[in-house]
mmCIF file with all atom_site columns, C-alpha atoms in Angstrom:
data_model
loop_
_atom_site.group_PDB
_atom_site.id
_atom_site.type_symbol
_atom_site.label_atom_id
_atom_site.label_alt_id
_atom_site.label_comp_id
_atom_site.label_asym_id
_atom_site.label_entity_id
_atom_site.label_seq_id
_atom_site.pdbx_PDB_ins_code
_atom_site.Cartn_x
_atom_site.Cartn_y
_atom_site.Cartn_z
_atom_site.occupancy
_atom_site.B_iso_or_equiv
_atom_site.pdbx_formal_charge
_atom_site.auth_seq_id
_atom_site.auth_comp_id
_atom_site.auth_asym_id
_atom_site.auth_atom_id
_atom_site.pdbx_PDB_model_num
ATOM 1   C CA . MET G 1 1   ? 110.924 85.599  63.488 1.00 0.00 ? 1   MET G CA 1
ATOM 2   C CA . SER G 1 2   ? 110.393 88.706  61.608 1.00 0.00 ? 2   SER G CA 1
ATOM 3   C CA . ASN G 1 3   ? 113.082 89.846  59.272 1.00 0.00 ? 3   ASN G CA 1
ATOM 4   C CA . ALA G 1 4   ? 114.767 92.169  62.147 1.00 0.00 ? 4   ALA G CA 1
ATOM 5   C CA . THR G 1 5   ? 116.285 88.439  63.718 1.00 0.00 ? 5   THR G CA 1
ATOM 6   C CA . ALA G 1 6   ? 118.232 89.005  67.060 1.00 0.00 ? 6   ALA G CA 1
ATOM 7   C CA . THR G 1 7   ? 121.107 87.084  67.203 1.00 0.00 ? 7   THR G CA 1
ATOM 8   C CA . GLY G 1 8   ? 121.399 88.099  71.435 1.00 0.00 ? 8   GLY G CA 1
ATOM 9   C CA . ILE G 1 9   ? 121.426 85.859  74.030 1.00 0.00 ? 9   ILE G CA 1
ATOM 10  C CA . ARG G 1 10  ? 117.946 84.019  74.970 1.00 0.00 ? 10  ARG G CA 1
ATOM 11  C CA . TYR G 1 11  ? 117.465 84.979  78.377 1.00 0.00 ? 11  TYR G CA 1
ATOM 12  C CA . PHE G 1 12  ? 114.788 82.657  79.489 1.00 0.00 ? 12  PHE G CA 1
ATOM 13  C CA . GLU G 1 13  ? 112.485 80.367  77.030 1.00 0.00 ? 13  GLU G CA 1
ATOM 14  C CA . ALA G 1 14  ? 109.366 78.903  77.446 1.00 0.00 ? 14  ALA G CA 1
ATOM 15  C CA . PRO G 1 15  ? 106.961 76.803  75.282 1.00 0.00 ? 15  PRO G CA 1
ATOM 16  C CA . GLY G 1 16  ? 105.226 80.081  72.768 1.00 0.00 ? 16  GLY G CA 1
ATOM 17  C CA . ILE G 1 17  ? 107.554 82.765  74.459 1.00 0.00 ? 17  ILE G CA 1
ATOM 18  C CA . GLU G 1 18  ? 110.574 83.627  75.105 1.00 0.00 ? 18  GLU G CA 1
ATOM 19  C CA . PHE G 1 19  ? 112.771 86.456  76.052 1.00 0.00 ? 19  PHE G CA 1
ATOM 20  C CA . VAL G 1 20  ? 116.221 87.752  74.379 1.00 0.00 ? 20  VAL G CA 1
ATOM 21  C CA . VAL G 1 21  ? 118.511 90.372  75.637 1.00 0.00 ? 21  VAL G CA 1
ATOM 22  C CA . GLU G 1 22  ? 120.087 91.789  72.698 1.00 0.00 ? 22  GLU G CA 1
ATOM 23  C CA . ASP G 1 23  ? 122.925 94.222  73.402 1.00 0.00 ? 23  ASP G CA 1
ATOM 24  C CA . VAL G 1 24  ? 122.661 95.352  76.685 1.00 0.00 ? 24  VAL G CA 1
ATOM 25  C CA . PRO G 1 25  ? 124.733 92.447  78.911 1.00 0.00 ? 25  PRO G CA 1
ATOM 26  C CA . ALA G 1 26  ? 123.278 94.304  82.423 1.00 0.00 ? 26  ALA G CA 1
ATOM 27  C CA . PHE G 1 27  ? 119.729 93.741  81.665 1.00 0.00 ? 27  PHE G CA 1
ATOM 28  C CA . GLY G 1 28  ? 117.855 90.951  83.343 1.00 0.00 ? 28  GLY G CA 1
ATOM 29  C CA . LEU G 1 29  ? 114.411 89.975  84.687 1.00 0.00 ? 29  LEU G CA 1
ATOM 30  C CA . HIS G 1 30  ? 113.868 88.400  87.708 1.00 0.00 ? 30  HIS G CA 1
ATOM 31  C CA . ASP G 1 31  ? 110.263 87.910  87.198 1.00 0.00 ? 31  ASP G CA 1
ATOM 32  C CA . ALA G 1 32  ? 110.394 85.889  84.007 1.00 0.00 ? 32  ALA G CA 1
ATOM 33  C CA . GLU G 1 33  ? 108.691 82.972  84.701 1.00 0.00 ? 33  GLU G CA 1
ATOM 34  C CA . ASP G 1 34  ? 105.807 85.066  86.227 1.00 0.00 ? 34  ASP G CA 1
ATOM 35  C CA . LEU G 1 35  ? 106.060 87.623  83.085 1.00 0.00 ? 35  LEU G CA 1
ATOM 36  C CA . VAL G 1 36  ? 105.538 84.379  80.931 1.00 0.00 ? 36  VAL G CA 1
ATOM 37  C CA . ALA G 1 37  ? 102.390 83.486  83.058 1.00 0.00 ? 37  ALA G CA 1
ATOM 38  C CA . TRP G 1 38  ? 100.818 86.683  83.143 1.00 0.00 ? 38  TRP G CA 1
ATOM 39  C CA . ILE G 1 39  ? 101.365 87.281  79.283 1.00 0.00 ? 39  ILE G CA 1
ATOM 40  C CA . GLU G 1 40  ? 99.439  83.895  78.661 1.00 0.00 ? 40  GLU G CA 1
ATOM 41  C CA . ARG G 1 41  ? 96.458  84.822  80.788 1.00 0.00 ? 41  ARG G CA 1
ATOM 42  C CA . ILE G 1 42  ? 96.314  88.126  78.724 1.00 0.00 ? 42  ILE G CA 1
ATOM 43  C CA . ALA G 1 43  ? 96.001  86.124  75.473 1.00 0.00 ? 43  ALA G CA 1
ATOM 44  C CA . ALA G 1 44  ? 93.527  83.408  77.220 1.00 0.00 ? 44  ALA G CA 1
ATOM 45  C CA . VAL G 1 45  ? 91.161  86.283  78.302 1.00 0.00 ? 45  VAL G CA 1
ATOM 46  C CA . HIS G 1 46  ? 91.015  87.910  74.527 1.00 0.00 ? 46  HIS G CA 1
ATOM 47  C CA . GLU G 1 47  ? 90.744  84.099  73.645 1.00 0.00 ? 47  GLU G CA 1
ATOM 48  C CA . TYR G 1 48  ? 94.170  84.180  71.731 1.00 0.00 ? 48  TYR G CA 1
ATOM 49  C CA . ARG G 1 49  ? 96.500  81.212  71.730 1.00 0.00 ? 49  ARG G CA 1
ATOM 50  C CA . ILE G 1 50  ? 100.387 81.738  71.569 1.00 0.00 ? 50  ILE G CA 1
ATOM 51  C CA . ALA G 1 51  ? 102.181 80.380  69.154 1.00 0.00 ? 51  ALA G CA 1
ATOM 52  C CA . GLN G 1 52  ? 105.498 81.975  69.303 1.00 0.00 ? 52  GLN G CA 1
ATOM 53  C CA . LEU G 1 53  ? 106.260 85.302  70.868 1.00 0.00 ? 53  LEU G CA 1
ATOM 54  C CA . THR G 1 54  ? 109.773 87.046  71.535 1.00 0.00 ? 54  THR G CA 1
ATOM 55  C CA . PHE G 1 55  ? 110.554 89.831  73.666 1.00 0.00 ? 55  PHE G CA 1
ATOM 56  C CA . ILE G 1 56  ? 114.129 91.156  72.634 1.00 0.00 ? 56  ILE G CA 1
ATOM 57  C CA . PHE G 1 57  ? 115.341 93.757  74.823 1.00 0.00 ? 57  PHE G CA 1
ATOM 58  C CA . CYS G 1 58  ? 117.880 95.798  73.149 1.00 0.00 ? 58  CYS G CA 1
ATOM 59  C CA . SER G 1 59  ? 119.921 99.833  73.387 1.00 0.00 ? 59  SER G CA 1
ATOM 60  C CA . ASP G 1 60  ? 118.433 102.824 71.989 1.00 0.00 ? 60  ASP G CA 1
ATOM 61  C CA . ASP G 1 61  ? 120.713 102.765 69.068 1.00 0.00 ? 61  ASP G CA 1
ATOM 62  C CA . TYR G 1 62  ? 119.787 99.231  68.526 1.00 0.00 ? 62  TYR G CA 1
ATOM 63  C CA . LEU G 1 63  ? 115.996 99.806  67.956 1.00 0.00 ? 63  LEU G CA 1
ATOM 64  C CA . HIS G 1 64  ? 116.873 102.860 66.134 1.00 0.00 ? 64  HIS G CA 1
ATOM 65  C CA . LYS G 1 65  ? 118.133 101.356 63.694 1.00 0.00 ? 65  LYS G CA 1
ATOM 66  C CA . LEU G 1 66  ? 115.276 99.238  63.269 1.00 0.00 ? 66  LEU G CA 1
ATOM 67  C CA . ASN G 1 67  ? 113.047 102.134 63.664 1.00 0.00 ? 67  ASN G CA 1
ATOM 68  C CA . VAL G 1 68  ? 114.765 103.426 60.103 1.00 0.00 ? 68  VAL G CA 1
ATOM 69  C CA . GLU G 1 69  ? 115.148 100.570 58.484 1.00 0.00 ? 69  GLU G CA 1
ATOM 70  C CA . TYR G 1 70  ? 111.748 98.723  58.487 1.00 0.00 ? 70  TYR G CA 1
ATOM 71  C CA . LEU G 1 71  ? 109.358 102.198 59.597 1.00 0.00 ? 71  LEU G CA 1
ATOM 72  C CA . ASN G 1 72  ? 111.291 104.819 58.104 1.00 0.00 ? 72  ASN G CA 1
ATOM 73  C CA . HIS G 1 73  ? 111.221 107.041 61.337 1.00 0.00 ? 73  HIS G CA 1
ATOM 74  C CA . ASP G 1 74  ? 114.426 107.952 62.276 1.00 0.00 ? 74  ASP G CA 1
ATOM 75  C CA . THR G 1 75  ? 113.684 108.881 66.120 1.00 0.00 ? 75  THR G CA 1
ATOM 76  C CA . LEU G 1 76  ? 113.768 107.420 69.355 1.00 0.00 ? 76  LEU G CA 1
ATOM 77  C CA . THR G 1 77  ? 111.639 104.504 70.031 1.00 0.00 ? 77  THR G CA 1
ATOM 78  C CA . ASP G 1 78  ? 110.463 102.329 73.028 1.00 0.00 ? 78  ASP G CA 1
ATOM 79  C CA . ILE G 1 79  ? 109.332 99.548  71.385 1.00 0.00 ? 79  ILE G CA 1
ATOM 80  C CA . ILE G 1 80  ? 108.593 98.339  67.475 1.00 0.00 ? 80  ILE G CA 1
ATOM 81  C CA . THR G 1 81  ? 106.104 95.250  67.435 1.00 0.00 ? 81  THR G CA 1
ATOM 82  C CA . PHE G 1 82  ? 106.468 92.494  64.010 1.00 0.00 ? 82  PHE G CA 1
ATOM 83  C CA . ASP G 1 83  ? 103.274 90.934  63.746 1.00 0.00 ? 83  ASP G CA 1
ATOM 84  C CA . ASN G 1 84  ? 103.956 87.615  62.048 1.00 0.00 ? 84  ASN G CA 1
ATOM 85  C CA . ALA G 1 85  ? 100.841 85.381  62.674 1.00 0.00 ? 85  ALA G CA 1
ATOM 86  C CA . ASP G 1 86  ? 98.691  83.883  59.919 1.00 0.00 ? 86  ASP G CA 1
ATOM 87  C CA . ASP G 1 87  ? 95.756  83.345  61.686 1.00 0.00 ? 87  ASP G CA 1
ATOM 88  C CA . ALA G 1 88  ? 93.675  85.443  63.670 1.00 0.00 ? 88  ALA G CA 1
ATOM 89  C CA . ASP G 1 89  ? 93.234  84.366  66.935 1.00 0.00 ? 89  ASP G CA 1
ATOM 90  C CA . VAL G 1 90  ? 97.238  83.774  67.361 1.00 0.00 ? 90  VAL G CA 1
ATOM 91  C CA . LEU G 1 91  ? 99.778  85.918  68.739 1.00 0.00 ? 91  LEU G CA 1
ATOM 92  C CA . GLU G 1 92  ? 102.973 85.292  67.002 1.00 0.00 ? 92  GLU G CA 1
ATOM 93  C CA . GLY G 1 93  ? 105.294 88.085  66.795 1.00 0.00 ? 93  GLY G CA 1
ATOM 94  C CA . ASP G 1 94  ? 108.878 89.756  67.821 1.00 0.00 ? 94  ASP G CA 1
ATOM 95  C CA . ILE G 1 95  ? 108.798 92.532  70.097 1.00 0.00 ? 95  ILE G CA 1
ATOM 96  C CA . PHE G 1 96  ? 111.839 94.687  70.679 1.00 0.00 ? 96  PHE G CA 1
ATOM 97  C CA . ILE G 1 97  ? 112.169 96.799  73.328 1.00 0.00 ? 97  ILE G CA 1
ATOM 98  C CA . SER G 1 98  ? 114.478 99.593  74.270 1.00 0.00 ? 98  SER G CA 1
ATOM 99  C CA . VAL G 1 99  ? 115.416 98.986  78.144 1.00 0.00 ? 99  VAL G CA 1
ATOM 100 C CA . GLU G 1 100 ? 116.764 102.668 77.953 1.00 0.00 ? 100 GLU G CA 1
ATOM 101 C CA . ARG G 1 101 ? 113.524 104.331 76.672 1.00 0.00 ? 101 ARG G CA 1
ATOM 102 C CA . VAL G 1 102 ? 112.271 102.284 79.366 1.00 0.00 ? 102 VAL G CA 1
ATOM 103 C CA . ALA G 1 103 ? 114.051 103.823 81.987 1.00 0.00 ? 103 ALA G CA 1
ATOM 104 C CA . ASP G 1 104 ? 113.956 107.497 81.153 1.00 0.00 ? 104 ASP G CA 1
ATOM 105 C CA . ASN G 1 105 ? 110.298 106.054 81.245 1.00 0.00 ? 105 ASN G CA 1
ATOM 106 C CA . ALA G 1 106 ? 109.660 105.694 84.635 1.00 0.00 ? 106 ALA G CA 1
ATOM 107 C CA . LYS G 1 107 ? 112.158 108.370 85.395 1.00 0.00 ? 107 LYS G CA 1
ATOM 108 C CA . ASP G 1 108 ? 110.303 110.692 83.576 1.00 0.00 ? 108 ASP G CA 1
ATOM 109 C CA . LEU G 1 109 ? 106.859 109.423 85.224 1.00 0.00 ? 109 LEU G CA 1
ATOM 110 C CA . ASP G 1 110 ? 108.001 108.720 88.637 1.00 0.00 ? 110 ASP G CA 1
ATOM 111 C CA . ILE G 1 111 ? 107.132 104.961 88.529 1.00 0.00 ? 111 ILE G CA 1
ATOM 112 C CA . SER G 1 112 ? 109.585 102.023 88.678 1.00 0.00 ? 112 SER G CA 1
ATOM 113 C CA . PHE G 1 113 ? 111.220 100.763 85.933 1.00 0.00 ? 113 PHE G CA 1
ATOM 114 C CA . ARG G 1 114 ? 109.522 97.049  86.417 1.00 0.00 ? 114 ARG G CA 1
ATOM 115 C CA . ASP G 1 115 ? 106.310 98.723  86.360 1.00 0.00 ? 115 ASP G CA 1
ATOM 116 C CA . GLU G 1 116 ? 106.963 101.036 83.283 1.00 0.00 ? 116 GLU G CA 1
ATOM 117 C CA . LEU G 1 117 ? 108.674 97.578  81.712 1.00 0.00 ? 117 LEU G CA 1
ATOM 118 C CA . HIS G 1 118 ? 105.602 95.192  82.458 1.00 0.00 ? 118 HIS G CA 1
ATOM 119 C CA . ARG G 1 119 ? 103.259 98.602  80.740 1.00 0.00 ? 119 ARG G CA 1
ATOM 120 C CA . VAL G 1 120 ? 105.407 98.455  77.611 1.00 0.00 ? 120 VAL G CA 1
ATOM 121 C CA . MET G 1 121 ? 105.620 94.591  77.126 1.00 0.00 ? 121 MET G CA 1
ATOM 122 C CA . ILE G 1 122 ? 102.309 94.130  77.394 1.00 0.00 ? 122 ILE G CA 1
ATOM 123 C CA . HIS G 1 123 ? 101.149 96.964  74.707 1.00 0.00 ? 123 HIS G CA 1
ATOM 124 C CA . GLY G 1 124 ? 103.406 95.375  72.198 1.00 0.00 ? 124 GLY G CA 1
ATOM 125 C CA . VAL G 1 125 ? 101.062 92.634  73.244 1.00 0.00 ? 125 VAL G CA 1
ATOM 126 C CA . LEU G 1 126 ? 98.414  94.197  72.643 1.00 0.00 ? 126 LEU G CA 1
ATOM 127 C CA . HIS G 1 127 ? 99.323  95.622  69.137 1.00 0.00 ? 127 HIS G CA 1
ATOM 128 C CA . LEU G 1 128 ? 99.217  92.134  68.388 1.00 0.00 ? 128 LEU G CA 1
ATOM 129 C CA . LEU G 1 129 ? 96.211  91.436  69.512 1.00 0.00 ? 129 LEU G CA 1
ATOM 130 C CA . GLY G 1 130 ? 94.516  94.055  67.253 1.00 0.00 ? 130 GLY G CA 1
ATOM 131 C CA . TYR G 1 131 ? 94.926  97.051  69.775 1.00 0.00 ? 131 TYR G CA 1
ATOM 132 C CA . HIS G 1 132 ? 95.935  100.720 67.985 1.00 0.00 ? 132 HIS G CA 1
ATOM 133 C CA . ASP G 1 133 ? 97.666  104.215 69.272 1.00 0.00 ? 133 ASP G CA 1
ATOM 134 C CA . LYS G 1 134 ? 97.089  106.079 66.079 1.00 0.00 ? 134 LYS G CA 1
ATOM 135 C CA . ASP G 1 135 ? 95.135  109.018 67.663 1.00 0.00 ? 135 ASP G CA 1
ATOM 136 C CA . LEU G 1 136 ? 94.224  109.963 70.844 1.00 0.00 ? 136 LEU G CA 1
ATOM 137 C CA . LEU G 1 137 ? 91.020  108.127 71.033 1.00 0.00 ? 137 LEU G CA 1
ATOM 138 C CA . SER G 1 138 ? 92.882  105.033 69.878 1.00 0.00 ? 138 SER G CA 1
ATOM 139 C CA . GLN G 1 139 ? 95.731  105.932 72.603 1.00 0.00 ? 139 GLN G CA 1
ATOM 140 C CA . THR G 1 140 ? 92.926  106.261 75.669 1.00 0.00 ? 140 THR G CA 1
ATOM 141 C CA . ALA G 1 141 ? 91.906  102.898 74.835 1.00 0.00 ? 141 ALA G CA 1
ATOM 142 C CA . MET G 1 142 ? 95.208  101.545 74.363 1.00 0.00 ? 142 MET G CA 1
ATOM 143 C CA . ARG G 1 143 ? 96.053  103.036 78.406 1.00 0.00 ? 143 ARG G CA 1
ATOM 144 C CA . ARG G 1 144 ? 92.864  101.637 79.779 1.00 0.00 ? 144 ARG G CA 1
ATOM 145 C CA . LYS G 1 145 ? 93.772  98.042  78.515 1.00 0.00 ? 145 LYS G CA 1
ATOM 146 C CA . GLU G 1 146 ? 97.350  98.260  79.403 1.00 0.00 ? 146 GLU G CA 1
ATOM 147 C CA . ASP G 1 147 ? 95.785  99.366  82.849 1.00 0.00 ? 147 ASP G CA 1
ATOM 148 C CA . TYR G 1 148 ? 93.706  96.535  83.603 1.00 0.00 ? 148 TYR G CA 1
ATOM 149 C CA . CYS G 1 149 ? 95.988  93.917  82.230 1.00 0.00 ? 149 CYS G CA 1
ATOM 150 C CA . LEU G 1 150 ? 98.378  95.801  84.537 1.00 0.00 ? 150 LEU G CA 1
ATOM 151 C CA . SER G 1 151 ? 95.903  94.133  87.144 1.00 0.00 ? 151 SER G CA 1
ATOM 152 C CA . LEU G 1 152 ? 95.635  91.028  85.949 1.00 0.00 ? 152 LEU G CA 1
ATOM 153 C CA . ARG G 1 153 ? 99.093  90.414  86.419 1.00 0.00 ? 153 ARG G CA 1
ATOM 154 C CA . GLY G 1 154 ? 99.597  89.090  90.068 1.00 0.00 ? 154 GLY G CA 1
ATOM 155 C CA . PHE G 1 155 ? 103.076 89.266  90.728 1.00 0.00 ? 155 PHE G CA 1
#
């Protein structure tokens, strides 16, 4: 794990992928096994091996503190991804997701919480695969890649 360690409850673990609930006790994943299979498919499509991915679901406050401490950004965000991989074709990292931001985004976009959560989760994976979203062109490419990955869910 990154220096920003999670101490929450391990909600679900599979070889190489785990889901942790940090400070949002009412949060739960109803499709954890399907999510693992989907993320494994995305890694395989990109010819990456999963060493260890940890998804940490947390509150706005929790993620805001990480954003300030590690990125020096005093803003709310829906996701922060820490890449811990030493090898180019290996996925290893910690993906912190604010379930409050995801809920607000879903409402603003008039989509389901589940769909927005999946988009944000795969957004973090795409960062670990080397995709960026710093400018308009890369944001557009990232959105297209998210849409492609979402089309591979199958659940």
